[in-house]
mmCIF file of C-alpha atoms in Angstrom:
data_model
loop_
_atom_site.group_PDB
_atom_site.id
_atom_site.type_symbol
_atom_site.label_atom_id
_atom_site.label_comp_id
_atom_site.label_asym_id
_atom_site.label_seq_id
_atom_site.Cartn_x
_atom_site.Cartn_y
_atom_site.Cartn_z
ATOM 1 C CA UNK A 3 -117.707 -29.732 -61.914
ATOM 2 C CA UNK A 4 -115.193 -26.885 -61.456
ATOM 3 C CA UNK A 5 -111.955 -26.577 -62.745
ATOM 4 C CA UNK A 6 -109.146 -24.502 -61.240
ATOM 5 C CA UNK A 7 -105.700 -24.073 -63.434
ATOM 6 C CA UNK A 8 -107.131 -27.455 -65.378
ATOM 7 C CA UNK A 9 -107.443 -30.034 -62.257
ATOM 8 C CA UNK A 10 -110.873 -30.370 -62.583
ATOM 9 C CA UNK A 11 -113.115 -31.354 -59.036
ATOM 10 C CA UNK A 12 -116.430 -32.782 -58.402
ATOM 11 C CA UNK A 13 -117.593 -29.652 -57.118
ATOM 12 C CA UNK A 14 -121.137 -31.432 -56.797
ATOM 13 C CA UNK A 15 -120.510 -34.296 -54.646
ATOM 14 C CA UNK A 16 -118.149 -31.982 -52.081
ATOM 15 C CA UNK A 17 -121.205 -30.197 -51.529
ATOM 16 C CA UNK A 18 -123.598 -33.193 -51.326
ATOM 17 C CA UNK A 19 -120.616 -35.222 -48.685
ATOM 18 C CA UNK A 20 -120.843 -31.692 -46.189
ATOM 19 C CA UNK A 21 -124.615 -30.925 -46.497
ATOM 20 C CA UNK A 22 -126.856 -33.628 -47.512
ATOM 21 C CA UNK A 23 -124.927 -37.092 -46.749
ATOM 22 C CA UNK A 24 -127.683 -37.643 -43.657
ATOM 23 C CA UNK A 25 -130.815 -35.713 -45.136
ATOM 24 C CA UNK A 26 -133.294 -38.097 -44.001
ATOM 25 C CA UNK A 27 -136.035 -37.692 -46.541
ATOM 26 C CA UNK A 28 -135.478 -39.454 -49.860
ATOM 27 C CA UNK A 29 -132.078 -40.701 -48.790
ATOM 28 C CA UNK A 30 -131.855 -43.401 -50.676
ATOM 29 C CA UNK A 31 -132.534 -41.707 -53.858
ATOM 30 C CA UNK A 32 -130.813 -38.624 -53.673
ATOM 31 C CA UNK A 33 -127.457 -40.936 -52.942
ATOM 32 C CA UNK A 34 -128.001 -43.001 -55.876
ATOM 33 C CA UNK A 35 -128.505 -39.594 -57.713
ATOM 34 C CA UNK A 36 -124.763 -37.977 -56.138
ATOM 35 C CA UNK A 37 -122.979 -41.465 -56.505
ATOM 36 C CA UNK A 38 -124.318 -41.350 -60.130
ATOM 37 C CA UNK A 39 -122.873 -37.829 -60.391
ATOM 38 C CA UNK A 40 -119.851 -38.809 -58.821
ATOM 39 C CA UNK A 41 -119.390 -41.898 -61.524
ATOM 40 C CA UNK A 42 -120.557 -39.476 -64.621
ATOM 41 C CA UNK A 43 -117.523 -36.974 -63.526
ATOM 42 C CA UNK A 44 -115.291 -39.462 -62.764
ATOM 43 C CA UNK A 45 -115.994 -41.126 -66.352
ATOM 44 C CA UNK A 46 -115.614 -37.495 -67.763
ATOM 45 C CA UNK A 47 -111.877 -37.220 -66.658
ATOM 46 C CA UNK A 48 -110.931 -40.728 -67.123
ATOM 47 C CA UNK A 49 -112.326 -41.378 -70.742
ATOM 48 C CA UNK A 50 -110.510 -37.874 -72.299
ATOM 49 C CA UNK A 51 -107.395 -39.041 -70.277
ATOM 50 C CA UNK A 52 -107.126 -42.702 -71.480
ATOM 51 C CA UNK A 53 -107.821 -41.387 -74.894
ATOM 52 C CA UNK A 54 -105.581 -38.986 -75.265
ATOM 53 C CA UNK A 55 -103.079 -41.794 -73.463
ATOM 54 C CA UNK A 56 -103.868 -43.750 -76.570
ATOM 55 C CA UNK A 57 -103.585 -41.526 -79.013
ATOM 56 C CA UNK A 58 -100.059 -39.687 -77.754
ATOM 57 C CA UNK A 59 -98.867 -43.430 -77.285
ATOM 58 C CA UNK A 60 -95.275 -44.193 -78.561
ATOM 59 C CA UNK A 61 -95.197 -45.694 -82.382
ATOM 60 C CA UNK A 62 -92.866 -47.540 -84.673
ATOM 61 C CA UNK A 63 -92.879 -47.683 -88.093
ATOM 62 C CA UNK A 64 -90.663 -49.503 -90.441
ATOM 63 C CA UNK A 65 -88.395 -47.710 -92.918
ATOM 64 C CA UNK A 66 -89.219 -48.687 -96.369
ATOM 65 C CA UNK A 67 -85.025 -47.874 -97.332
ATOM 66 C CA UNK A 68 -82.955 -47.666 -95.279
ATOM 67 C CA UNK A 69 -80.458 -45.505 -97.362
ATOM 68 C CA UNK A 70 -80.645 -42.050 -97.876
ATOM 69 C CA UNK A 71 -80.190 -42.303 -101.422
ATOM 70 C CA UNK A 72 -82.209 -45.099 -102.337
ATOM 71 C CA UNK A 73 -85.297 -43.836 -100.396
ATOM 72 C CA UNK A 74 -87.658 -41.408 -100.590
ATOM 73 C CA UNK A 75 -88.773 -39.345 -97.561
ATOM 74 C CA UNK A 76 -91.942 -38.544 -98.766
ATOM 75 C CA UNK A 77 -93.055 -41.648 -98.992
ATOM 76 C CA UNK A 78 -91.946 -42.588 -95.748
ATOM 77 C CA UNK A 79 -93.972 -39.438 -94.596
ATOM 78 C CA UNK A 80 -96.764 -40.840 -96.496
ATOM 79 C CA UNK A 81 -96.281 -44.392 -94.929
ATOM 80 C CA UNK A 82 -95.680 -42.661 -91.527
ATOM 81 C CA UNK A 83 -99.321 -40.828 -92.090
ATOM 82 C CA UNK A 84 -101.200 -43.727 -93.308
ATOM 83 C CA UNK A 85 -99.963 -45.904 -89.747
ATOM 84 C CA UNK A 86 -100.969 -42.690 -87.695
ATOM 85 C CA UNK A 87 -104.381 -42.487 -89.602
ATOM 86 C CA UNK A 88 -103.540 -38.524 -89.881
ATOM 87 C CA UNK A 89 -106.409 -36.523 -91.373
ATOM 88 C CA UNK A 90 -104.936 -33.949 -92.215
ATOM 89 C CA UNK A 91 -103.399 -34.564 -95.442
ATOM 90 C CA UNK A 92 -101.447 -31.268 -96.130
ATOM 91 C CA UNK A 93 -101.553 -28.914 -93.737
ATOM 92 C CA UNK A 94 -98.866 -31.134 -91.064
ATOM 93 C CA UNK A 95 -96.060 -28.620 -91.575
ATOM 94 C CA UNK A 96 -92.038 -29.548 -90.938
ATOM 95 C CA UNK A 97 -90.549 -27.686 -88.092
ATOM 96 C CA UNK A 98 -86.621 -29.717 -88.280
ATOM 97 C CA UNK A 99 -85.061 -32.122 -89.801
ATOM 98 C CA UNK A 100 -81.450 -33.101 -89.357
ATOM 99 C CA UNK A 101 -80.214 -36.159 -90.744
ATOM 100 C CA UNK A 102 -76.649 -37.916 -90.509
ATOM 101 C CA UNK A 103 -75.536 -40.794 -93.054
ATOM 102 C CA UNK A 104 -72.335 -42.415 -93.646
ATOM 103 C CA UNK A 105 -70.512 -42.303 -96.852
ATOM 104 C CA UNK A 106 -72.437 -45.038 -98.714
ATOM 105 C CA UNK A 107 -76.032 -42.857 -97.800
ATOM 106 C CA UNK A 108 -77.111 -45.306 -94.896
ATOM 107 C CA UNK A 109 -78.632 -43.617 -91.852
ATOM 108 C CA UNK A 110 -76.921 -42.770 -88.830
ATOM 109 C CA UNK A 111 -79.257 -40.227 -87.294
ATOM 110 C CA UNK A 112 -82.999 -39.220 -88.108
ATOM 111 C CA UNK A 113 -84.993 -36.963 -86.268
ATOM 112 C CA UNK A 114 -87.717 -34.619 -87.899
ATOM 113 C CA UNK A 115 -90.111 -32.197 -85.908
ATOM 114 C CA UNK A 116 -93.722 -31.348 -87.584
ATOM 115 C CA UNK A 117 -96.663 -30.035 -86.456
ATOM 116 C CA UNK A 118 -99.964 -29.598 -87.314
ATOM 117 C CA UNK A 119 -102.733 -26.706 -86.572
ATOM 118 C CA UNK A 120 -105.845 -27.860 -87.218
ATOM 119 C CA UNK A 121 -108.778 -27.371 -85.049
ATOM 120 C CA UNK A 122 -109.567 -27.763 -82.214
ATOM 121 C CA UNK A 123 -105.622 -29.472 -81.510
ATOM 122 C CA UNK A 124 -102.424 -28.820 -82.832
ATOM 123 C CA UNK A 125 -100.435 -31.835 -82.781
ATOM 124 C CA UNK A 126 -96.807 -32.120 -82.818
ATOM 125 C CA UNK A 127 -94.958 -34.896 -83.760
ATOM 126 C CA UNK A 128 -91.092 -35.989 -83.201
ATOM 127 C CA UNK A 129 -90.216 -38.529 -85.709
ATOM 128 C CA UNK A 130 -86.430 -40.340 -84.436
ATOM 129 C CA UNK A 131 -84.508 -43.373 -86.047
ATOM 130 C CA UNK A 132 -85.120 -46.463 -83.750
ATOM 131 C CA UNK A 133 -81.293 -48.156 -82.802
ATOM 132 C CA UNK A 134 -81.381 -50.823 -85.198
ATOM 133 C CA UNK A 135 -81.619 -48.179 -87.828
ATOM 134 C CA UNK A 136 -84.848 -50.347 -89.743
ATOM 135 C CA UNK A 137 -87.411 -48.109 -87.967
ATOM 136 C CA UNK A 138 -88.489 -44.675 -86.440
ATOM 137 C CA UNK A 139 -90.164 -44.082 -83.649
ATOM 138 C CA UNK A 140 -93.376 -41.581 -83.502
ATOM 139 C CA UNK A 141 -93.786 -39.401 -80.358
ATOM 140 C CA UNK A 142 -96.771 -37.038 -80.820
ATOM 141 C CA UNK A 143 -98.390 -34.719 -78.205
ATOM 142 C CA UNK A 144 -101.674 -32.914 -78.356
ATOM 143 C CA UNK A 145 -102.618 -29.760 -77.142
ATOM 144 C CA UNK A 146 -106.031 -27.080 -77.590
ATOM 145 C CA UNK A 147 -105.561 -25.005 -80.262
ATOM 146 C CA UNK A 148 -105.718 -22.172 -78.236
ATOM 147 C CA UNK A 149 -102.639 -22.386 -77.158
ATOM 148 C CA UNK A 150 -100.719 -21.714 -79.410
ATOM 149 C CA UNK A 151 -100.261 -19.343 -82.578
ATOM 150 C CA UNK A 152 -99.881 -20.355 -85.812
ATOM 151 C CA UNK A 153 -96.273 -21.231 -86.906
ATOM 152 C CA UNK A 154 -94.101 -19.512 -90.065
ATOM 153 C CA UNK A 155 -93.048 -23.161 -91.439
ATOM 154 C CA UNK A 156 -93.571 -25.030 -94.822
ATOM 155 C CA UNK A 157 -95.712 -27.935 -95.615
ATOM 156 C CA UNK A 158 -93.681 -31.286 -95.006
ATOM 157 C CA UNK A 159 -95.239 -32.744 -97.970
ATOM 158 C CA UNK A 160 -93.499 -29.922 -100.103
ATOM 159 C CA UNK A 161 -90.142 -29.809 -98.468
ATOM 160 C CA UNK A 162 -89.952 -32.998 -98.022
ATOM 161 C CA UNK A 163 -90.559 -33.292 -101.962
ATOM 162 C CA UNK A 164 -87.675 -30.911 -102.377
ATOM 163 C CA UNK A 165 -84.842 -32.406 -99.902
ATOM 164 C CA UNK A 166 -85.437 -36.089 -102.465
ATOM 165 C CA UNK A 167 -83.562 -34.235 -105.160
ATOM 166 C CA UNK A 168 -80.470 -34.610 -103.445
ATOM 167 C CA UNK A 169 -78.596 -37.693 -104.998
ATOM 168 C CA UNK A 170 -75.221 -39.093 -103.998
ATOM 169 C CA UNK A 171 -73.408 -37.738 -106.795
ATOM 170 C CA UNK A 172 -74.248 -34.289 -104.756
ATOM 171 C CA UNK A 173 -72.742 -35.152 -101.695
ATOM 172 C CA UNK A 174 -70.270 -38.320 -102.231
ATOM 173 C CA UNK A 175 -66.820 -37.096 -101.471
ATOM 174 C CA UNK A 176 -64.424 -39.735 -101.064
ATOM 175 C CA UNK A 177 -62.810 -37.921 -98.242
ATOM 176 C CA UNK A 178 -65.684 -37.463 -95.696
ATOM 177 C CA UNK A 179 -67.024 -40.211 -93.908
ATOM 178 C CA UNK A 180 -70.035 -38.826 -92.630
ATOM 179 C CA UNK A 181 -72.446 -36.215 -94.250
ATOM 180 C CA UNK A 182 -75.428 -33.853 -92.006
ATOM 181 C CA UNK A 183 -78.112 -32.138 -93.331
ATOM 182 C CA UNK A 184 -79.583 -29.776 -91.016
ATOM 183 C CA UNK A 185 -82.613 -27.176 -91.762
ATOM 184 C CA UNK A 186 -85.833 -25.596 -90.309
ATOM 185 C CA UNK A 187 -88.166 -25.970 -93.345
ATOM 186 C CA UNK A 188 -88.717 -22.594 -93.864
ATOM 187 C CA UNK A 189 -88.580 -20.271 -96.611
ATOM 188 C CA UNK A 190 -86.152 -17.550 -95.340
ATOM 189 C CA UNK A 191 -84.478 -14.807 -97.512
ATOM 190 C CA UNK A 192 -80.860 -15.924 -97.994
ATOM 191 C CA UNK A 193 -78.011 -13.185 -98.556
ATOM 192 C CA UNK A 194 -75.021 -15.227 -97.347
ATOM 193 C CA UNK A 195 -71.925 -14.290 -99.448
ATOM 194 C CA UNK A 196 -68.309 -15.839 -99.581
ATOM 195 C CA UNK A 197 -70.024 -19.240 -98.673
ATOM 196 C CA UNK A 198 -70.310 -22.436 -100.869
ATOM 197 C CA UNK A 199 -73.806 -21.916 -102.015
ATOM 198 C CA UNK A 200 -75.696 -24.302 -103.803
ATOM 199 C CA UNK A 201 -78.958 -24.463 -105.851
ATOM 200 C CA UNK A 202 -80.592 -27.968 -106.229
ATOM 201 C CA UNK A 203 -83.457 -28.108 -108.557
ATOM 202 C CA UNK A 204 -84.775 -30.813 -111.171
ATOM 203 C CA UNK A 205 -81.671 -29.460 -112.670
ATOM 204 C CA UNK A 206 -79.331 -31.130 -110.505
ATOM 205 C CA UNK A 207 -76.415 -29.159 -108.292
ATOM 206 C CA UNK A 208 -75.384 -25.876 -109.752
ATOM 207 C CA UNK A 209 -73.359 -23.377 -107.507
ATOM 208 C CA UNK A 210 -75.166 -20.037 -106.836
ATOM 209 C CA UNK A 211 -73.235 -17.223 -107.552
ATOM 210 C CA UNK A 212 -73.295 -14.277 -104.682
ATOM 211 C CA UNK A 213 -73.891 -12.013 -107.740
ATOM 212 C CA UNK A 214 -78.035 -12.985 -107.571
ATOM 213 C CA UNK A 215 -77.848 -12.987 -103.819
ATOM 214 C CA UNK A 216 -80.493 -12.111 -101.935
ATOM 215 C CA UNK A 217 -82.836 -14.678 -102.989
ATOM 216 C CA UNK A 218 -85.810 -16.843 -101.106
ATOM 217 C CA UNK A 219 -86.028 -20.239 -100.653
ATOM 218 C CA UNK A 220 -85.435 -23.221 -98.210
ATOM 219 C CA UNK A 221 -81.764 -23.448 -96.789
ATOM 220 C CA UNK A 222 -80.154 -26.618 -95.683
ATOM 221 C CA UNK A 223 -76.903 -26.678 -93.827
ATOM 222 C CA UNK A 224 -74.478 -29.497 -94.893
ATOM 223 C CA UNK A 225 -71.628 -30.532 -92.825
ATOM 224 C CA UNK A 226 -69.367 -33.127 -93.896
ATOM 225 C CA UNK A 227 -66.863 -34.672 -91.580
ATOM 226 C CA UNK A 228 -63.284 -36.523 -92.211
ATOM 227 C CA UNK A 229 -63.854 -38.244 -88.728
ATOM 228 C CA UNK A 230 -66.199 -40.037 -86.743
ATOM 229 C CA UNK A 231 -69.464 -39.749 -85.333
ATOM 230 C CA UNK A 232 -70.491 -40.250 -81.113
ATOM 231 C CA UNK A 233 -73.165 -42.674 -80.206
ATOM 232 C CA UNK A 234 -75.699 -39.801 -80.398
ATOM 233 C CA UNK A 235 -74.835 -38.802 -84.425
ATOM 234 C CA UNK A 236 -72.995 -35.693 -83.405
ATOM 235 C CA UNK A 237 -70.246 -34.225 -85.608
ATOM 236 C CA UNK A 238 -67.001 -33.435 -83.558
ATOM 237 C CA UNK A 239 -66.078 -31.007 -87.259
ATOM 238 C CA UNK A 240 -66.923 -30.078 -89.890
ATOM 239 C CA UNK A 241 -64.180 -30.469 -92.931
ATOM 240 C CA UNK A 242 -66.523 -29.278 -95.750
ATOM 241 C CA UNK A 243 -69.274 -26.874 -95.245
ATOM 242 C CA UNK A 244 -72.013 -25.745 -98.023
ATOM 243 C CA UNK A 245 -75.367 -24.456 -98.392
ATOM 244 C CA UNK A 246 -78.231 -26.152 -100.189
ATOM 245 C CA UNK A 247 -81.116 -23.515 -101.450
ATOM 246 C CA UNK A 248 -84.101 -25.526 -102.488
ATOM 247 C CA UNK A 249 -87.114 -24.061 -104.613
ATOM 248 C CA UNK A 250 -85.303 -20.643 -104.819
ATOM 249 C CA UNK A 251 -86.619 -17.465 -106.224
ATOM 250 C CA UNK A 252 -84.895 -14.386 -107.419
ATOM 251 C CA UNK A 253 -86.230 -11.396 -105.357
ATOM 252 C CA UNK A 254 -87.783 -8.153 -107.037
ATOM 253 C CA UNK A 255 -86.223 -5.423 -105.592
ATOM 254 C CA UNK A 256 -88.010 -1.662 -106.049
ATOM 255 C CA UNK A 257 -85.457 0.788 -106.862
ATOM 256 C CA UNK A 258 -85.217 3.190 -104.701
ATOM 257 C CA UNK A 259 -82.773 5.065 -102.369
ATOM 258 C CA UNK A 260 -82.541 2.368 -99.794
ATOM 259 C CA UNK A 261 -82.002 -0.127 -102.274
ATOM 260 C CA UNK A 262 -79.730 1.579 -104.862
ATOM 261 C CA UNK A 263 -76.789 -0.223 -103.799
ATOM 262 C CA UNK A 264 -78.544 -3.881 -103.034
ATOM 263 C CA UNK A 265 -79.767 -3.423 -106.706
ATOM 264 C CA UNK A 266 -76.025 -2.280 -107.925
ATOM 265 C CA UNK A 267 -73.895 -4.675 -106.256
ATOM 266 C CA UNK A 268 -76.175 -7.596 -108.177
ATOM 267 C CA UNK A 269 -75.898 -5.708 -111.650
ATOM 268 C CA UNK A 270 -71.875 -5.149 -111.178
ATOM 269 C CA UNK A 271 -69.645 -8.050 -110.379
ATOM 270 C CA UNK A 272 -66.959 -4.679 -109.583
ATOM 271 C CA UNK A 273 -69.384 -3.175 -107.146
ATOM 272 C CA UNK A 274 -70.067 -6.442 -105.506
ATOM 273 C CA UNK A 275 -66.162 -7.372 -105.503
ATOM 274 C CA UNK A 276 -65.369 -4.171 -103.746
ATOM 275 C CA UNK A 277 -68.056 -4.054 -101.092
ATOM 276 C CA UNK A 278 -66.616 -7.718 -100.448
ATOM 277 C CA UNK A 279 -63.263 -6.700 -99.676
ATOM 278 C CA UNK A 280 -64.424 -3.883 -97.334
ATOM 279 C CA UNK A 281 -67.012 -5.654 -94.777
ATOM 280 C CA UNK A 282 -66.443 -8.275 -91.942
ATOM 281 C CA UNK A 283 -63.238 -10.359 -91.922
ATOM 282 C CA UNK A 284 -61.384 -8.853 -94.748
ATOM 283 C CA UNK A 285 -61.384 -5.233 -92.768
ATOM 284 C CA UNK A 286 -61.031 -7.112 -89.361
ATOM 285 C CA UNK A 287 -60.791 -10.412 -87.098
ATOM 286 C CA UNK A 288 -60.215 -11.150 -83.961
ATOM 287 C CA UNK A 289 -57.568 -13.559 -82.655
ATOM 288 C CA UNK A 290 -57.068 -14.548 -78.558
ATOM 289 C CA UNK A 291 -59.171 -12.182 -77.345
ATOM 290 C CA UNK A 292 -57.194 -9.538 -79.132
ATOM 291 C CA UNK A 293 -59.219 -7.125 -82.096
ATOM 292 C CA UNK A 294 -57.129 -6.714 -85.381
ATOM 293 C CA UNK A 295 -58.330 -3.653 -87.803
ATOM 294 C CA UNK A 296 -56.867 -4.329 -91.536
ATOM 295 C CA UNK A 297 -55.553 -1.213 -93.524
ATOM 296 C CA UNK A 298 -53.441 -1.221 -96.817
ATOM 297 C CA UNK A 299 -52.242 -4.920 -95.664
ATOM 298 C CA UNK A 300 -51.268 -3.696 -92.068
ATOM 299 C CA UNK A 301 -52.705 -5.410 -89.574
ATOM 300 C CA UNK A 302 -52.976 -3.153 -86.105
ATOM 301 C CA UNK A 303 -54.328 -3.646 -82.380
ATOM 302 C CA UNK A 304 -57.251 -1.967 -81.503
ATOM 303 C CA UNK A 305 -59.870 -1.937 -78.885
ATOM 304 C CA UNK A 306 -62.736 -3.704 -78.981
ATOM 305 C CA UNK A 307 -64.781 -0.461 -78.911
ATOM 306 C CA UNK A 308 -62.922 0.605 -81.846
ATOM 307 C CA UNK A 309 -63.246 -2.298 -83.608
ATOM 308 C CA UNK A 310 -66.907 -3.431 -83.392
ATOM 309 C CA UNK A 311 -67.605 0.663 -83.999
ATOM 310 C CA UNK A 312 -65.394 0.234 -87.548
ATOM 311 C CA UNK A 313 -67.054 -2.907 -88.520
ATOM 312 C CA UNK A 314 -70.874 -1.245 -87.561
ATOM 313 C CA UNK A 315 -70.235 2.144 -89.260
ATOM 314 C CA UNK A 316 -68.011 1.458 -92.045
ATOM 315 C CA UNK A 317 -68.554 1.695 -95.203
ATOM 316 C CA UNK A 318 -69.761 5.184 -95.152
ATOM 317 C CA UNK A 319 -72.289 5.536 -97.624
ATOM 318 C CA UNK A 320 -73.695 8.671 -99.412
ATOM 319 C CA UNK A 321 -76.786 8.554 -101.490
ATOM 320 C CA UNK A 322 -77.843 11.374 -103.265
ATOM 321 C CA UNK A 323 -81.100 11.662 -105.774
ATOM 322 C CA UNK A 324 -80.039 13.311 -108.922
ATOM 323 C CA UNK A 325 -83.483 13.780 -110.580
ATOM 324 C CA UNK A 326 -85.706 11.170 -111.562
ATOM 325 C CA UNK A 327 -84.780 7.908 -111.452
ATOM 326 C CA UNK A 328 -81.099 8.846 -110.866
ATOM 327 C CA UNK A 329 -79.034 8.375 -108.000
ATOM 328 C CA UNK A 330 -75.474 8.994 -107.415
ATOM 329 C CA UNK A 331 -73.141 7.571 -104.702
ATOM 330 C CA UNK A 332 -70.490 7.332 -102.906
ATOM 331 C CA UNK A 333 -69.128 4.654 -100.585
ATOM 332 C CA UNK A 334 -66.055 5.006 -98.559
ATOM 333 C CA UNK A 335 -63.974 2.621 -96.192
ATOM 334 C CA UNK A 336 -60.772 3.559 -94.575
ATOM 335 C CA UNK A 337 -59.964 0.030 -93.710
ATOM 336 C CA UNK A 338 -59.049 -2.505 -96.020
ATOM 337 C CA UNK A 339 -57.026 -2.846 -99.208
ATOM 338 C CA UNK A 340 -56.928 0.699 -101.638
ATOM 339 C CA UNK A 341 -58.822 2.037 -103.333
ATOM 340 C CA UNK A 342 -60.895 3.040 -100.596
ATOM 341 C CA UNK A 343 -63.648 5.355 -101.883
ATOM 342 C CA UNK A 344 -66.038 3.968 -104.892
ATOM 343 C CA UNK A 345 -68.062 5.872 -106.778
ATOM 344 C CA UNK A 346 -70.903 5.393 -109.442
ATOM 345 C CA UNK A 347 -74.017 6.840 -111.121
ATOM 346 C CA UNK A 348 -77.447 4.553 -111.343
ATOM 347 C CA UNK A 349 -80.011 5.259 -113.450
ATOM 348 C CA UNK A 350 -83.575 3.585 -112.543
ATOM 349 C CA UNK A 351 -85.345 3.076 -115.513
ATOM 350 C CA UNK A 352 -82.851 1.052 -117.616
ATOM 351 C CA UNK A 353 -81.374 -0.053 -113.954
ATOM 352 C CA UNK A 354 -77.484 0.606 -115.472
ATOM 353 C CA UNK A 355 -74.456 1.508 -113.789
ATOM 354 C CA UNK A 356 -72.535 4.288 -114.645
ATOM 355 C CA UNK A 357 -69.204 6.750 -114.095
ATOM 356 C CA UNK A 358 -68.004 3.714 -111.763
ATOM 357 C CA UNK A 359 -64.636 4.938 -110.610
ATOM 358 C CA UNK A 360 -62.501 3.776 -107.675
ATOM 359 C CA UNK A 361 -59.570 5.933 -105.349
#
């Protein structure tokens, strides 16, 4: 046999068709023997082929609720894995998930992405909502483990565990008509600020203040729409927009010059409240193709070299290492509202602010 870019060739029986077809002695033998060869190889290619035909074959399995609220999507996970007979009982790891319901929780749209890396084959799978909405349909693919590296993403059993603590009295909003849930899987540090942030836990909902930002954990993007949906589950808007953090976890930060401020703007709500007001749209927008710098409530034209240079090297900040465990700084921002300089005093081993003035 030898294979060339995978397309494997009976290497073999070439050789026996050009140089031994009319050998006369022992003919009949040494035929049987290259047909024989010729029926092993073909068997060889076939048998993987048809097998891996049956296994990548299409599947449907029906949903045990068909409302997001009602359900559970680990156990349809579990339900899915039991149909599949998949061995692997924790390592299949969630790559996407977006889902769309309608106001009373039912589902509009389904479609999950996992994979899983165990040897010799990673298989993927693509799990979809069939039309009638009762089932989903099971597309997985199969490849050498070779192939392919080993991905960053979380255990679907776990986030999957995590995303059936969202109830309706979470998301019901009388006004939207359709709610989607969008996310990766992944644990990701999350430092978003001036966003509705959420942290759902056994706890329930509770809104996560940009004070404790950055933290880790497993965002999911939820869109909720005052209009409809096309055939396909796509939202045209979105007329509320918040972020769901799921197992999150406060980081430790090590105090130290580079982090000084990080660690002051989460111990001062005034430190925090400033550096707000000086970054990103409240120093600048743009607006028809035209770049807008904000200073002392006067909005003026600029070019877009000017602009994206204020908004990359403003604030100015100065860090300065008075002793041990001591810093002192100064941050300065011509743009935006007055006062434009802030300054403060840290000390490390108590972590406290101190001497925080403003001008």
């Amino acid at each position: 046999m030898l294979e060339i870019n995978r397309v494997k060739m009976p290497l073999g029986f070439v050789v026996f068709l050009l140089f031994f077809r009319d050998i006369p002695t022992n003919s009949w033998a040494k035929k049987r023997a290259a047909y024989l060869g010729l029926i092993i190889f073909l068997l060889s290619v076939i048998i993987p082929f048809v097998e891996g035909e049956w296994y990548e074959r299409p599947r449907s399995v029906t949903l045990q609720e068909t409302n997001f609220y009602e359900g559970s999507l680990l156990e349809e996970w579990k339900k899915i894995k039991k149909e599949l007979e998949v061995e692997n009982e924790y390592g299949v790891k969630l790559t996407n998930f977006r889902v769309v319901i309608d106001k009373q929780g039912e589902y509009e749209v389904l479609d999950i992405s996992m994979v899983d890396e165990s040897h010799p084959y990673n298989v993927f799978y693509k799990i979809t909502l069939s039309r009638d909405g009762e089932a989903v349909r099971i597309n997985r693919s199969r490849y050498e483990a070779e192939q392919w590296g080993t991905s960053p993403y979380t255990e679907a059993d776990f986030v999957l565990t995590q995303f059936d603590l969202l109830t309706k009295s979470m998301l019901i909003d009388d006004g939207m008509n359709y709610y989607q849930l969008e996310s990766d899987g992944q644990r990701m540090g999350y430092a978003v600020r001036d966003r509705k942030n959420f942290r759902i836990d056994t706890a329930g909902k509770k809104e996560l203040q940009d004070s404790v930002l950055p933290v880790d954990g497993i965002v999911v993007d939820v869109c909720g729409t005052e209009g409809t949906i096309d055939e396909h589950g796509t939202l045209f808007e979105c007329d509320t927009y918040e972020h769901y953090l799921f197992d999150v976890m406060e980081r430790e930060v090590e105090l130290n010059s580079g982090t000084v401020l990080e660690v002051a703007r989460k111990i001062s709500p005034q430190i925090d409240q400033w550096l707000t007001e000086h970054i990103g749209e409240n120093i600048g927008s743009e607006k028809d193709g035209e770049f807008i710098l904000k200073k002392d409530g006067v909005e003026k034209s600029v070019s877009e070299q000017e602009y994206m240079k204020a908004l990359k090297e403003t604030p100015v900040v100065e860090i300065h290492e008075e002793g041990q465990d001591r810093w002192k700084v100064k941050v300065e921002n011509p743009y935006g509202e007055a006062p434009h300089i802030m300054e403060f005093e840290m000390t490390g081993i108590d972590q406290e602010v101190t001497k925080l003035h403003f001008r």
